[in-house]
Structures are given as C-alpha cells and as structure tokens.
Coordinates of C-alpha atoms and ligand atoms in Angstrom, one line a residue:
M35 CA 0.0 0.0 0.0
E36 CA 1.2 3.5 -0.8
T37 CA 2.2 5.8 2.0
P38 CA 0.0 8.9 1.7
D39 CA 1.9 12.0 0.9
A40 CA 1.1 13.7 4.1
F41 CA 3.5 11.4 6.0
A42 CA 6.5 11.9 3.8
A43 CA 8.0 14.4 6.1
V44 CA 7.1 12.3 9.2
T45 CA 8.0 8.7 8.8
T46 CA 11.3 8.4 7.0
D47 CA 11.7 4.6 6.9
G48 CA 10.4 4.2 10.4
A49 CA 13.0 6.3 12.2
P50 CA 11.8 8.9 14.7
V51 CA 12.3 12.4 13.3
A52 CA 12.4 15.8 15.0
E53 CA 9.4 15.3 17.2
S54 CA 7.8 18.6 17.8
G55 CA 8.1 19.7 14.2
A56 CA 6.7 16.3 13.0
A57 CA 3.7 16.5 15.3
Q58 CA 2.9 20.0 14.2
E59 CA 3.3 18.9 10.6
V60 CA 0.9 16.0 11.1
L61 CA -1.6 18.2 12.8
R62 CA -1.6 20.7 9.9
R63 CA -1.2 18.4 6.9
V64 CA -3.3 15.4 8.0
F65 CA -5.9 16.9 10.3
G66 CA -6.0 20.4 8.8
Y67 CA -5.7 22.3 12.1
D68 CA -3.4 25.2 12.7
S69 CA -2.6 24.7 16.3
F70 CA -2.9 22.3 19.2
R71 CA -5.5 23.0 21.9
G72 CA -4.9 23.2 25.6
D73 CA -2.5 20.5 26.7
Q74 CA -2.6 18.6 23.4
R75 CA 0.9 19.6 22.3
E76 CA 2.5 18.6 25.6
I77 CA 0.6 15.3 25.7
V78 CA 1.6 14.5 22.1
E79 CA 5.2 15.3 22.7
H80 CA 5.3 13.3 25.8
V81 CA 3.9 10.2 24.1
V82 CA 5.9 10.6 20.9
G83 CA 8.9 10.5 23.2
G84 CA 7.8 7.2 24.6
G85 CA 6.2 8.3 27.9
D86 CA 3.0 7.0 29.5
A87 CA 0.2 9.4 30.1
L88 CA -3.1 9.7 31.8
V89 CA -5.3 12.3 30.2
L90 CA -8.4 13.8 31.9
M91 CA -10.2 16.1 29.5
P92 CA -13.9 17.0 29.2
T93 CA -15.9 15.6 26.3
G94 CA -15.3 17.6 23.2
G95 CA -11.9 18.7 24.6
G96 CA -10.0 16.9 21.8
K97 CA -8.7 13.7 23.3
S98 CA -8.5 11.7 20.0
L99 CA -5.7 13.8 18.6
C100 CA -3.6 13.1 21.7
Y101 CA -3.1 9.5 20.5
Q102 CA -3.8 9.9 16.8
V103 CA -0.9 12.3 16.2
P104 CA 1.7 10.3 18.1
A105 CA 0.5 7.1 16.3
L106 CA 1.4 8.8 13.0
V107 CA 4.6 10.2 14.2
R108 CA 6.0 7.1 15.9
P109 CA 7.0 4.1 13.8
G110 CA 4.5 1.3 14.0
V111 CA 0.7 1.0 14.5
G112 CA -1.2 2.9 17.2
V113 CA -3.5 0.4 18.9
V114 CA -6.6 2.0 20.3
V115 CA -8.7 0.1 22.8
S116 CA -12.2 1.5 22.8
P117 CA -15.6 0.2 24.1
L118 CA -17.5 2.1 21.5
I119 CA -17.8 -0.7 19.0
A120 CA -20.7 1.0 17.2
L121 CA -18.6 4.0 16.4
M122 CA -15.5 2.2 15.1
Q123 CA -16.6 2.1 11.5
D124 CA -17.4 5.8 11.6
Q125 CA -14.0 6.6 13.2
V126 CA -12.2 4.5 10.6
D127 CA -14.1 6.1 7.8
A128 CA -13.4 9.6 9.1
L129 CA -9.7 8.8 9.3
S130 CA -9.6 7.2 5.9
A131 CA -11.1 10.3 4.5
L132 CA -8.1 12.2 5.8
G133 CA -5.7 9.7 4.2
V134 CA -4.9 7.9 7.5
R135 CA -4.7 4.1 7.2
A136 CA -7.0 2.8 9.9
G137 CA -8.8 -0.5 10.6
F138 CA -10.7 -2.1 13.4
L139 CA -11.2 -5.5 15.0
N140 CA -14.4 -6.4 16.8
S141 CA -17.0 -9.1 17.1
T142 CA -19.3 -7.6 14.5
Q143 CA -17.0 -8.5 11.7
F144 CA -16.9 -11.4 9.3
P145 CA -13.8 -13.6 9.7
D146 CA -12.7 -12.6 6.2
E147 CA -12.7 -8.9 7.1
R148 CA -10.9 -9.6 10.3
R149 CA -8.2 -11.6 8.6
M150 CA -7.6 -8.8 6.1
V151 CA -7.2 -6.2 8.8
E152 CA -4.8 -8.6 10.7
A153 CA -2.7 -9.0 7.6
Q154 CA -2.5 -5.2 7.1
F155 CA -1.4 -4.8 10.7
V156 CA 1.3 -7.4 10.4
A157 CA 2.6 -5.9 7.2
G158 CA 2.8 -2.5 8.8
E159 CA 0.2 -1.1 6.4
L160 CA -1.9 0.6 9.2
D161 CA -1.4 3.7 11.2
L162 CA -4.2 3.1 13.7
L163 CA -5.9 -0.1 14.7
Y164 CA -9.1 0.1 16.8
L165 CA -9.6 -2.9 19.1
A166 CA -12.6 -3.9 21.1
P167 CA -11.5 -4.7 24.7
E168 CA -12.8 -8.2 24.6
R169 CA -10.5 -9.1 21.7
L170 CA -7.5 -8.6 24.0
R171 CA -8.6 -11.5 26.2
L172 CA -7.9 -13.8 23.3
E173 CA -4.4 -15.1 23.1
S174 CA -4.6 -15.0 19.3
S175 CA -4.9 -11.2 19.5
A176 CA -1.9 -10.9 21.8
A177 CA 0.0 -13.1 19.4
L178 CA -1.1 -10.9 16.5
L179 CA 0.3 -7.8 18.2
D180 CA 3.6 -9.6 18.6
R181 CA 3.8 -10.1 14.9
G182 CA 3.6 -6.5 14.1
K183 CA 5.0 -3.3 15.5
V184 CA 3.0 -1.4 18.0
A185 CA 3.6 2.4 18.2
L186 CA 1.5 3.0 21.3
F187 CA -1.5 1.7 23.2
A188 CA -4.3 4.2 23.6
I189 CA -7.0 3.2 26.2
D190 CA -9.9 5.4 25.4
E191 CA -12.8 5.8 27.9
A192 CA -10.4 4.5 30.5
H193 CA -13.0 5.0 33.3
C194 CA -14.5 1.7 32.1
V195 CA -12.0 -0.1 34.4
S196 CA -13.7 1.5 37.4
Q197 CA -16.1 -0.9 39.1
W198 CA -17.8 2.0 40.8
G199 CA -18.3 3.9 37.6
H200 CA -21.5 3.9 35.5
D201 CA -19.7 2.3 32.5
F202 CA -17.8 -0.6 34.0
R203 CA -16.5 -3.2 31.4
P204 CA -15.0 -6.3 32.9
D205 CA -12.7 -6.7 29.9
Y206 CA -11.0 -3.5 30.8
L207 CA -9.6 -5.2 33.9
G208 CA -7.5 -7.3 31.6
L209 CA -5.7 -4.3 30.2
S210 CA -3.0 -4.3 32.8
M211 CA -1.4 -7.1 30.8
L212 CA -0.5 -4.6 28.1
H213 CA 2.2 -3.2 30.3
E214 CA 3.5 -6.6 31.4
R215 CA 3.7 -8.0 27.9
W216 CA 4.9 -4.9 26.1
P217 CA 6.7 -2.9 28.7
D218 CA 8.5 -0.7 26.1
V219 CA 5.3 0.5 24.3
P220 CA 4.0 3.8 25.6
R221 CA 0.5 3.8 26.9
I222 CA -2.0 6.7 27.0
A223 CA -5.2 6.4 28.9
L224 CA -8.0 8.9 28.3
T225 CA -11.3 9.8 30.0
A226 CA -13.7 12.6 30.6
T227 CA -14.9 11.0 33.9
A228 CA -12.5 12.2 36.5
T229 CA -13.7 11.8 40.0
A230 CA -10.8 11.3 42.4
K231 CA -12.0 7.8 43.0
T232 CA -12.2 6.9 39.3
R233 CA -8.8 8.4 38.7
D234 CA -7.2 6.3 41.4
E235 CA -8.8 3.2 40.1
I236 CA -7.5 3.8 36.6
I237 CA -4.0 4.4 37.8
E238 CA -4.1 1.3 40.0
R239 CA -5.8 -1.1 37.6
L240 CA -3.9 -0.1 34.5
D241 CA -0.6 0.1 36.4
L242 CA -0.1 3.8 35.4
G243 CA 1.5 4.9 38.7
A244 CA 4.5 6.3 36.8
A245 CA 2.5 7.9 34.0
R246 CA 2.4 11.6 33.6
R247 CA -1.0 13.1 34.4
F248 CA -2.6 15.8 32.3
V249 CA -5.7 17.2 33.9
A250 CA -7.5 19.8 31.8
S251 CA -9.9 22.1 33.5
F252 CA -13.5 21.1 33.5
D253 CA -14.7 24.6 34.2
R254 CA -16.9 26.2 31.7
P255 CA -16.7 29.8 32.8
N256 CA -19.2 31.1 30.3
I257 CA -22.0 28.9 31.6
Q258 CA -24.2 30.1 34.4
Y259 CA -25.6 27.3 36.6
R260 CA -29.1 27.6 38.2
I261 CA -31.3 25.1 39.9
E262 CA -34.7 26.3 41.0
P263 CA -37.6 24.8 42.9
K264 CA -40.1 23.1 40.6
N265 CA -43.7 24.0 40.8
R266 CA -45.2 24.5 37.3
P267 CA -42.3 23.4 35.1
D268 CA -43.8 24.3 31.7
R269 CA -44.8 27.8 32.8
Q270 CA -41.4 28.3 34.6
L271 CA -39.6 27.2 31.4
L272 CA -41.6 29.6 29.3
D273 CA -41.0 32.5 31.6
F274 CA -37.3 31.7 31.7
I275 CA -37.0 31.6 27.9
K276 CA -39.0 34.7 27.3
A277 CA -37.3 36.7 30.0
E278 CA -33.7 35.7 29.2
H279 CA -33.4 33.8 26.0
A280 CA -36.1 35.0 23.6
G281 CA -35.0 34.0 20.0
D282 CA -32.1 31.9 21.2
A283 CA -31.3 28.3 20.4
G284 CA -31.6 26.0 23.3
I285 CA -32.0 22.4 24.4
V286 CA -34.7 21.3 26.9
Y287 CA -34.2 17.9 28.5
C288 CA -37.2 15.8 29.8
L289 CA -37.2 12.3 31.1
S290 CA -40.1 10.9 29.2
R291 CA -41.2 10.9 25.6
N292 CA -44.6 12.1 26.7
S293 CA -43.3 15.2 28.4
V294 CA -41.0 15.9 25.5
E295 CA -44.1 16.0 23.2
K296 CA -46.2 18.0 25.6
T297 CA -43.5 20.6 26.4
A298 CA -42.6 21.1 22.7
A299 CA -46.3 21.7 21.9
F300 CA -46.7 24.0 24.9
L301 CA -43.7 26.2 23.9
T302 CA -44.8 26.4 20.3
E303 CA -48.3 27.4 21.3
N304 CA -46.9 30.1 23.4
G305 CA -44.7 31.7 20.8
V306 CA -41.4 29.8 21.3
E307 CA -40.8 27.6 18.3
A308 CA -39.8 24.1 19.5
V309 CA -39.4 20.6 18.0
P310 CA -39.4 17.3 19.8
Y311 CA -36.7 14.7 19.7
H312 CA -36.8 11.2 21.2
A313 CA -36.2 7.6 20.3
G314 CA -39.9 7.0 19.8
L315 CA -40.1 9.2 16.8
D316 CA -39.4 7.7 13.4
S317 CA -35.9 8.2 12.2
R318 CA -36.9 10.6 9.4
T319 CA -38.6 13.0 11.8
R320 CA -35.7 12.8 14.2
A321 CA -33.2 13.5 11.5
A322 CA -35.3 16.4 10.1
N323 CA -35.7 18.0 13.6
Q324 CA -32.0 17.6 14.3
A325 CA -31.1 19.1 11.0
R326 CA -33.5 22.1 11.6
F327 CA -31.9 22.6 15.0
L328 CA -28.4 22.7 13.5
R329 CA -29.4 24.9 10.6
E330 CA -31.9 27.4 11.9
D331 CA -31.2 30.2 14.3
G332 CA -33.1 30.3 17.6
L333 CA -34.9 27.0 17.4
V334 CA -35.5 25.1 20.7
V335 CA -35.3 21.3 20.7
V336 CA -37.1 19.5 23.5
A337 CA -35.5 16.1 23.9
T338 CA -34.8 13.0 26.0
I339 CA -31.1 12.3 26.7
A340 CA -31.0 10.4 23.4
F341 CA -30.3 13.8 21.9
G342 CA -26.9 15.4 21.9
M343 CA -24.4 12.7 21.3
G344 CA -22.1 14.2 18.7
I345 CA -24.2 17.4 18.4
D346 CA -21.7 20.2 17.8
K347 CA -23.7 23.4 17.6
P348 CA -21.6 26.2 18.9
D349 CA -24.3 28.8 19.7
V350 CA -26.7 26.8 22.0
R351 CA -27.5 29.6 24.5
F352 CA -29.3 27.6 27.1
V353 CA -29.7 24.0 28.3
A354 CA -32.8 23.5 30.5
H355 CA -33.6 20.4 32.5
L356 CA -37.2 19.8 33.5
D357 CA -36.3 16.6 35.2
L358 CA -33.4 15.6 37.4
P359 CA -30.5 13.9 35.6
K360 CA -29.4 10.6 37.0
S361 CA -25.8 11.6 37.7
V362 CA -23.5 14.6 37.9
E363 CA -21.7 13.3 34.9
G364 CA -24.9 13.3 32.9
Y365 CA -25.7 16.8 34.1
Y366 CA -22.2 18.0 33.2
Q367 CA -22.3 16.5 29.7
E368 CA -25.8 17.8 29.0
T369 CA -25.2 21.3 30.3
G370 CA -21.9 21.2 28.5
R371 CA -23.7 21.4 25.2
A372 CA -24.4 25.1 25.9
G373 CA -22.0 27.8 25.0
R374 CA -19.4 26.0 23.0
D375 CA -18.6 29.3 21.3
G376 CA -17.6 30.8 24.7
L377 CA -20.4 33.3 24.9
P378 CA -22.5 33.6 28.0
S379 CA -25.0 30.8 28.3
T380 CA -27.4 29.4 30.9
A381 CA -27.7 25.9 32.4
W382 CA -31.1 26.1 34.0
M383 CA -33.0 23.4 35.9
V384 CA -36.1 23.0 37.9
Y385 CA -36.2 20.3 40.5
G386 CA -38.7 19.1 43.2
L387 CA -39.9 16.4 45.5
A388 CA -41.4 14.4 42.7
D389 CA -38.0 14.1 41.0
V390 CA -36.4 12.5 44.1
V391 CA -39.3 10.1 44.6
Q392 CA -39.3 9.1 40.9
Q393 CA -35.6 8.5 40.7
R394 CA -35.5 6.5 43.9
K395 CA -38.4 4.4 42.5
M396 CA -36.6 3.8 39.2
I397 CA -33.5 2.6 41.1
D398 CA -35.6 0.2 43.2
S399 CA -37.1 -1.3 40.1
S400 CA -34.0 -1.4 38.0
D401 CA -32.5 -4.6 36.7
G402 CA -29.2 -5.7 38.1
D403 CA -27.8 -6.7 41.4
A404 CA -27.5 -4.9 44.7
T405 CA -24.0 -3.5 43.8
H406 CA -25.4 -2.0 40.6
R407 CA -28.3 -0.4 42.5
R408 CA -25.9 1.0 45.0
Q409 CA -23.9 2.6 42.2
L410 CA -27.0 4.2 40.8
Q411 CA -27.8 5.4 44.3
L412 CA -24.4 7.0 44.8
H413 CA -24.7 8.8 41.5
L414 CA -28.1 10.1 42.4
D415 CA -26.9 11.2 45.9
A416 CA -24.1 13.2 44.3
M417 CA -26.7 14.9 42.0
L418 CA -29.0 15.6 44.9
A419 CA -26.2 17.1 46.8
L420 CA -25.5 19.5 43.9
C421 CA -29.2 20.5 43.9
E422 CA -29.4 21.0 47.6
T423 CA -26.1 22.8 48.2
V424 CA -26.0 26.2 49.8
S425 CA -22.5 26.9 48.5
C426 CA -21.4 27.7 44.9
R427 CA -22.7 25.3 42.4
R428 CA -19.7 25.6 40.1
T429 CA -17.3 24.9 42.9
Q430 CA -19.3 21.8 43.9
L431 CA -19.5 20.6 40.3
L432 CA -15.8 21.0 39.8
A433 CA -15.0 19.4 43.1
Y434 CA -16.9 16.4 41.8
F435 CA -14.4 16.2 39.0
G436 CA -11.5 16.5 41.4
Q437 CA -10.9 20.2 40.8
S438 CA -10.8 22.9 43.4
G439 CA -11.7 26.5 43.0
Q440 CA -13.3 29.6 44.5
S441 CA -16.9 30.6 44.5
C442 CA -17.8 31.8 41.0
G443 CA -20.0 34.7 41.9
N444 CA -22.6 34.0 39.1
C445 CA -24.4 30.8 39.8
D446 CA -27.7 31.0 41.6
T447 CA -26.4 30.1 45.0
C448 CA -23.6 32.7 44.7
L449 CA -26.1 35.3 43.7
T450 CA -28.8 34.5 46.3
A451 CA -26.6 33.2 49.1
P452 CA -29.3 30.7 50.4
E453 CA -29.1 30.1 54.1
T454 CA -29.5 26.9 56.2
W455 CA -31.9 26.7 59.0
D456 CA -32.4 24.3 61.9
G457 CA -35.0 21.9 60.5
T458 CA -34.7 19.4 63.3
V459 CA -38.3 19.9 64.7
P460 CA -40.0 19.8 61.3
A461 CA -38.0 16.8 60.4
Q462 CA -39.1 15.1 63.6
K463 CA -42.7 15.9 62.8
V464 CA -42.5 14.3 59.4
L465 CA -40.6 11.2 60.6
S466 CA -42.9 10.6 63.6
T467 CA -45.9 10.8 61.3
V468 CA -44.4 8.1 59.1
L469 CA -43.4 6.1 62.2
R470 CA -46.9 6.3 63.8
L471 CA -48.7 5.3 60.7
K472 CA -46.5 2.3 60.5
R473 CA -46.5 1.3 64.2
E474 CA -50.1 2.1 65.0
R475 CA -51.8 1.2 61.7
G476 CA -49.3 -0.8 59.8
Q477 CA -49.6 1.7 56.9
S478 CA -47.3 3.5 54.6
F479 CA -48.1 6.5 52.4
G480 CA -46.6 8.8 49.8
A481 CA -45.5 12.4 50.6
G482 CA -48.7 14.1 49.6
H483 CA -50.8 12.2 52.1
I484 CA -48.2 12.8 54.9
V485 CA -48.3 16.5 54.2
D486 CA -52.1 16.5 54.4
I487 CA -52.0 14.8 57.8
L488 CA -49.4 17.3 59.0
L489 CA -51.5 20.2 57.9
G490 CA -54.6 18.7 59.4
K491 CA -56.6 18.5 56.2
S492 CA -59.8 16.5 56.6
N493 CA -60.0 15.3 53.0
P494 CA -61.7 12.1 51.9
K495 CA -58.6 10.0 52.1
V496 CA -57.8 11.2 55.6
L497 CA -61.4 10.5 56.7
Q498 CA -61.5 7.1 55.0
H499 CA -58.5 6.0 57.1
D500 CA -59.5 7.8 60.3
H501 CA -56.2 9.6 60.1
H502 CA -57.8 12.7 61.8
E503 CA -57.7 10.6 65.0
L504 CA -53.9 10.3 64.9
K505 CA -52.0 12.2 67.5
V506 CA -49.9 13.8 64.8
F507 CA -52.9 15.1 62.8
G508 CA -52.5 18.9 62.3
I509 CA -49.1 19.2 64.1
G510 CA -47.6 21.0 61.1
T511 CA -49.7 24.1 60.5
D512 CA -46.7 26.2 61.1
L513 CA -45.4 25.5 57.6
R514 CA -47.2 25.7 54.2
D515 CA -47.8 22.8 51.8
V516 CA -44.8 23.7 49.6
E517 CA -42.6 24.1 52.6
W518 CA -43.4 20.7 53.8
R519 CA -42.7 19.3 50.4
G520 CA -39.4 21.0 50.5
V521 CA -38.6 19.5 53.9
I522 CA -39.5 16.0 52.7
R523 CA -37.5 16.4 49.5
Q524 CA -34.4 17.5 51.5
L525 CA -34.9 14.6 54.0
L526 CA -34.9 12.2 51.1
A527 CA -31.9 13.9 49.6
Q528 CA -30.0 13.5 52.9
G529 CA -31.0 9.9 53.3
L530 CA -33.0 10.7 56.4
L531 CA -36.0 9.2 54.8
A532 CA -36.5 6.8 52.0
V533 CA -39.0 5.9 49.2
H534 CA -40.2 2.4 48.7
G535 CA -42.1 0.4 46.1
D536 CA -44.2 1.2 43.1
Y537 CA -46.3 3.7 44.9
G538 CA -43.4 5.6 46.3
V539 CA -44.4 5.4 49.9
L540 CA -42.2 7.0 52.5
I541 CA -40.3 4.7 54.9
L542 CA -37.8 5.4 57.7
T543 CA -34.1 4.7 57.4
E544 CA -31.4 3.9 60.1
A545 CA -30.6 7.6 60.0
S546 CA -34.2 8.6 60.7
N547 CA -34.0 6.9 64.0
E548 CA -31.0 9.1 64.9
V549 CA -33.2 12.1 64.3
L550 CA -36.1 10.8 66.2
F551 CA -34.4 9.3 69.1
D552 CA -30.7 10.3 69.3
G553 CA -30.9 14.0 69.0
R554 CA -29.4 14.2 65.6
E555 CA -29.8 17.7 64.2
V556 CA -31.1 18.4 60.7
L557 CA -29.8 21.4 58.7
L558 CA -32.1 22.4 55.8
R559 CA -31.6 24.8 53.0
R560 CA -34.0 27.8 53.0
E561 CA -35.9 27.8 49.8
P562 CA -35.6 30.9 47.8
E563 CA -39.2 32.2 47.0
R564 CA -38.0 32.5 43.4
A565 CA -34.4 32.7 42.6
V566 CA -34.7 35.0 39.6
K567 CA -38.1 36.4 38.9
P568 CA -38.3 37.3 35.3
A569 CA -40.6 39.8 33.7
R570 CA -44.0 38.2 33.0
T571 CA -44.0 38.9 29.3
P572 CA -41.7 41.0 27.1
K573 CA -44.7 43.3 26.4
A574 CA -45.3 44.1 30.1
A575 CA -41.7 45.2 30.4
K576 CA -41.8 47.4 27.3
G577 CA -40.6 50.9 27.9
K578 CA -39.4 50.2 31.4
S579 CA -36.2 48.8 32.6
P580 CA -35.9 45.1 32.2
A581 CA -36.1 44.8 35.9
A582 CA -39.3 46.8 36.1
D583 CA -41.5 43.8 36.8
L584 CA -39.3 42.2 39.4
S585 CA -40.1 42.4 43.0
T586 CA -37.7 44.8 44.7
A587 CA -35.8 42.0 46.4
D588 CA -35.0 40.5 43.0
V589 CA -33.7 43.7 41.3
P590 CA -30.1 43.6 42.5
L591 CA -29.9 39.9 41.5
F592 CA -31.2 40.6 38.0
E593 CA -28.7 43.5 37.7
K594 CA -25.8 41.3 38.8
L595 CA -26.8 38.8 36.2
R596 CA -26.8 41.4 33.5
E597 CA -23.4 42.6 34.6
W598 CA -22.0 39.1 34.5
R599 CA -23.3 38.5 31.0
A600 CA -21.9 41.8 29.7
A601 CA -18.5 41.1 31.3
T602 CA -18.3 37.5 30.0
A603 CA -19.4 38.6 26.5
K604 CA -16.7 41.3 26.5
E605 CA -13.9 38.9 27.6
Q606 CA -14.8 36.8 24.5
G607 CA -14.3 39.9 22.4
Ligands
ADP910 P1 -13.1 14.1 23.0 O1 -12.7 12.7 22.6 O2 -12.2 14.7 24.0 O3 -14.6 14.2 23.4 P2 -12.7 14.7 20.2 O4 -11.3 14.1 20.1 O5 -13.7 13.9 19.7 O6 -13.0 15.0 21.7 O7 -12.6 16.1 19.6 C1 -13.8 17.0 19.7 C2 -13.7 18.0 18.5 O8 -12.7 18.9 18.6 C3 -13.5 17.3 17.2 O9 -14.4 17.8 16.2 C4 -12.1 17.6 16.8 O10 -11.9 17.6 15.4 C5 -12.0 19.0 17.4 N1 -10.5 19.3 17.7 C6 -9.7 18.6 18.5 N2 -8.5 19.2 18.6 C7 -8.6 20.3 17.8 C8 -7.6 21.3 17.5 N3 -6.4 21.3 18.0 N4 -8.0 22.3 16.7 C9 -9.3 22.3 16.2 N5 -10.2 21.4 16.4 C10 -9.9 20.4 17.3
MG911 MG1 -13.4 10.7 22.6
ZN912 ZN1 -21.1 30.1 42.2

C-alpha cells in the first residue's frame, strides 16, 4: 500500500524524526488544524517521546488527537482500545477520508474482514488499529500484536475499568497485561470522567502509577448554573426563555417521551418555536428535527437524553432540565452542550420532591444486582447534593471532578446566598408521622398524604383511614404545603427518609432513628421564593427597565446577572 503524501516528512523509513516539528506537521497536513488546543501539544510530545500518560479532559476537549498524532509520528501502528464498537466504523471512515490508514477488529465483523485487517497490521500497512477490549482477552490477539510493530497503546474511555463507575466493562480489567507483555510500548489512557476515586482506580488497575498526568480544567466559565424549585415546570420554562433567551437556540431535556411532546407543543403554542426529539419518533422525523436545530437560528429542541451525542452546535445559548439527571456526569455532559462558542449561556434546571421520589423508585425497580443499584444510588446522591447545596454550584460541580476553585459569583447560590436553618423539629414531625402510621396502623403512604396529615386536612382519604384521629394530625400548621414538600425532599436527599415500592411510599431509614431518638440535628436549605423572577411577558416590560416587573428584592440579582453577562461577553471579544 502506498504511503500517503502527508506522512512523507514524518516517517522516513520508520525512524523517529524531529518530534515537535513532526507532530505540528501531522496536525496541519493530515488533520488540517493550525494549532494544538490546551494540553494537546505537551501530551503529544510526551507520548511521541515514549512516555506513559493519563489524560483527563472533558468531552469535546479533543482527546483523540492526543493519540492519533503520536501514532502517526512514531514508527508502527497505534493500537486503540475502545468500548465504543458501534462508532468504530465511523471513526475508521473519518480517518480514511483524511488519508490515514486505519482499521478495526471487533466481534461484529466477518472472519474474512478480520483476517484482512490482521494481515494489514502485520505488514505495517496501518497507522491506527481500533480494538474492542474483549479481543485482547484472546491469546490470538496478543500473538497478533507480537507479529507487528505497536507504536503505542491508547486506552480510550479509561474510566471503564472502574467498578464504581457507570460504565464498567469487565474486559478493561485485563488491560493491565499490556504493560506486562509490552513494557516498552508507551500507553496513553484517556477519559472525561475524572472523579478522584475513578482516577485512582484507573491508575491502579492499569498500572499507570508512573504515568504523567494531564488534567484539563473542567470549568466552563461562560455557563451560568441555576437550579430552582419546581412547581409549574412548563410555565417556569416559558418564563425563563421569554425573559432571558427569547429568540435563542436551546435544548430542553425531559425524562419521558410524553413530556417531551407536551413541552414542545406548549412552547410552540406560546410563541417559542420548539421541536421534539426522542427515540420513539421515526428516524426521518428525528433526522429532520435535528437538521433544523443545527441549521436554523433560535430553534428550541425538546428532547430526551437520546439527543446530543455528537451534536456540535456552537451557539446553543441555554440547556434546560425539566427533570433531574441521574448523575452529575450526565448533568455536566448535557449542560456542557451550551455555549461551545464561549459566549454567556445558561444551564437552568427545575427540581422538586417528585423528582427525588421518581428517581428512587426507578433505582428500586432497575435490573441488576445490589451492587449496581448501590452505584445508581451513589450517582443520584451526588446529583441531589448538587441540587441542595448552599454553596457555589460551580465549585461543587468541579469538586466532583476533582478540581478545586473559588466561588464563581454568578451561579444562583452565589447570587442569592441561600441560608441553612435548623429543621430538626419539622424533620421530627415528618418522621414521627411516618413512624406512627407504620407502628399504630401498619400503613405507609406517599409524601402528599403525609403533608395532608401534618396540615390537618380533613380530606376524603384522611377520613377514610381515620387519620384525623392520629396524635400527629395537624401538628404541622406552622409551615405551608410547599414548605413541607421542600422539607421532605431534603430529608430524602440527605438519606434521612427513603422511598419504597411502586407507589413511592415513605419509609424510615437507620438515620431517621437518629433524628427521632438520638438528638441528631437536621440542617435544611432555606428555599428561595423564586431565585430569579423574570418579567411576565416581554410586552409588560416594554418601555421600562428590564427589571421593572421584578419584586424589589430581585432587582439587585437581576442587575448582577446582566453585569456578569456583559462582562463575559466582552472577555470573549
Ligand atoms: P473528545 O474525545 O475529548 O470528546 P474529540 O477528540 O472527539 O473530543 O474532539 C472533539 C472535537 O474537537 C472534534 O471535532 C475535533 O476535530 C476537534 N478538535 C480537537 N482538537 C482540535 C484542535 N487542535 N484544533 C481544532 N479542532 C480540534
Ligand atoms: Mg473521545
Ligand atoms: Zn457560584
């Protein structure tokens, strides 16, 4: 096979050439980019020089070039281990279009195809070979690698070795043998999931203790993070868009197909043009809606999380969540689709008691063993902690990815400085109501009914069960309905109360007992009445300052928000 022209300056009969210049040349001539981004240059030079590397970089940060360029510069074939079998053909096609000689080996191939790729590898006719991790378990694959020359091993999506992660692949555990069997071949492990725990596991399991670490910042300074109490999500979303993002492109995430459809229709009826996107739509409608979103200015797409993989639209001005994501990783990836162009953008979410109940129920009824459920639970707990925090959301988000920083000054918690209050007594009231129903009546109920009992509401359900005769009936008239729901939500988030079964009934936990009987104190977050109260309609605000319709308390907040936007926009030039 002919060596493409682009490499003429790079691989002179297999000998390493002036490395930095060669890498730059490959970047320019093969990939068509003028310069490396962020840490790419350093990473590439390190690996070209034969060093091991661990690369933590957010999705879209440009991890692929970190191994593709060294694979082209170093003599031999770059072997890429990737769990994304479905994408291998696309990746190989994209590389081929650039004149890079690439192939893949996975279980979806016919033996003939596989043999052809193997022959190319042995003959040194490939630059990159993508390998499914399960192939490495086979001695035949290891023997194959011995028959050719390996330039480097790239382990993509390296977090798959983590048994606590959401993407664990048992085959990744076998990858430690790469180092034992080929100690002289440099290895580069890459991931966008970088919690401290995952990082340690990657280093340990892949034997990368001596590897140089490259940790890119996960901060997205042009995104403003806001999480608000959910009451009428559709209405809140409409208000948010009209007040802050009229005419902007945005993505709205919902959990169910049904709410995707309803929300898209609601927005469109109310003057915000929106299209739905979910796996239940036929592929033509989906493709058409996606194409419109990419092409048109200011279209809103309402979608399930099926939407977004590989969407690279730079000017998405807001990402809204009407339902709680299952993990902080998910939240980060989804909100990360806003503001790729660096201009000010908003990550906005509403969240309430029903979200917690629903997610806990989903975990209970999920397939898989106890360990798997525990993982899901840990992911949800981290997400809830982000929702309930009284400190800076950005700081908390970055801390999750192992990065420290100072309060950002522009997320909703920085702007509103929510306080904590001593919620021990209300917590005890809720818990003892749940306890009494169980002990005295052998009954369990959902949050709504518990609140009715606390408020002393003599509704039919209460009367039917004689719950007005309970000692706890009406002990909670000091708080309003929404406040009780907030208390219960936070108790659930803190693990001081649990949800059980298909009906989502409330049950006590070990920790509930500490509150009831051992004097454990409960700190709760004071709910902001409304974090940012936007103008009702653009018309109402006409001729007045944009803050004219805000309650006085909200005016400074709104002004601060505008200042931040202006400043961020200016920084971007
Ligand atoms: P990741 O694997 O980290 O999610 P990719 O490697 O898929 O990211 O890269 C994301 C996008 O960024 C791709 O479209 C890629 O071509 C582009 N990209 C990466 N590095 C550069 C660069 N140095 N200059 C311009 N574009 C780049
Ligand atoms: Mg990638
Ligand atoms: Zn902040």
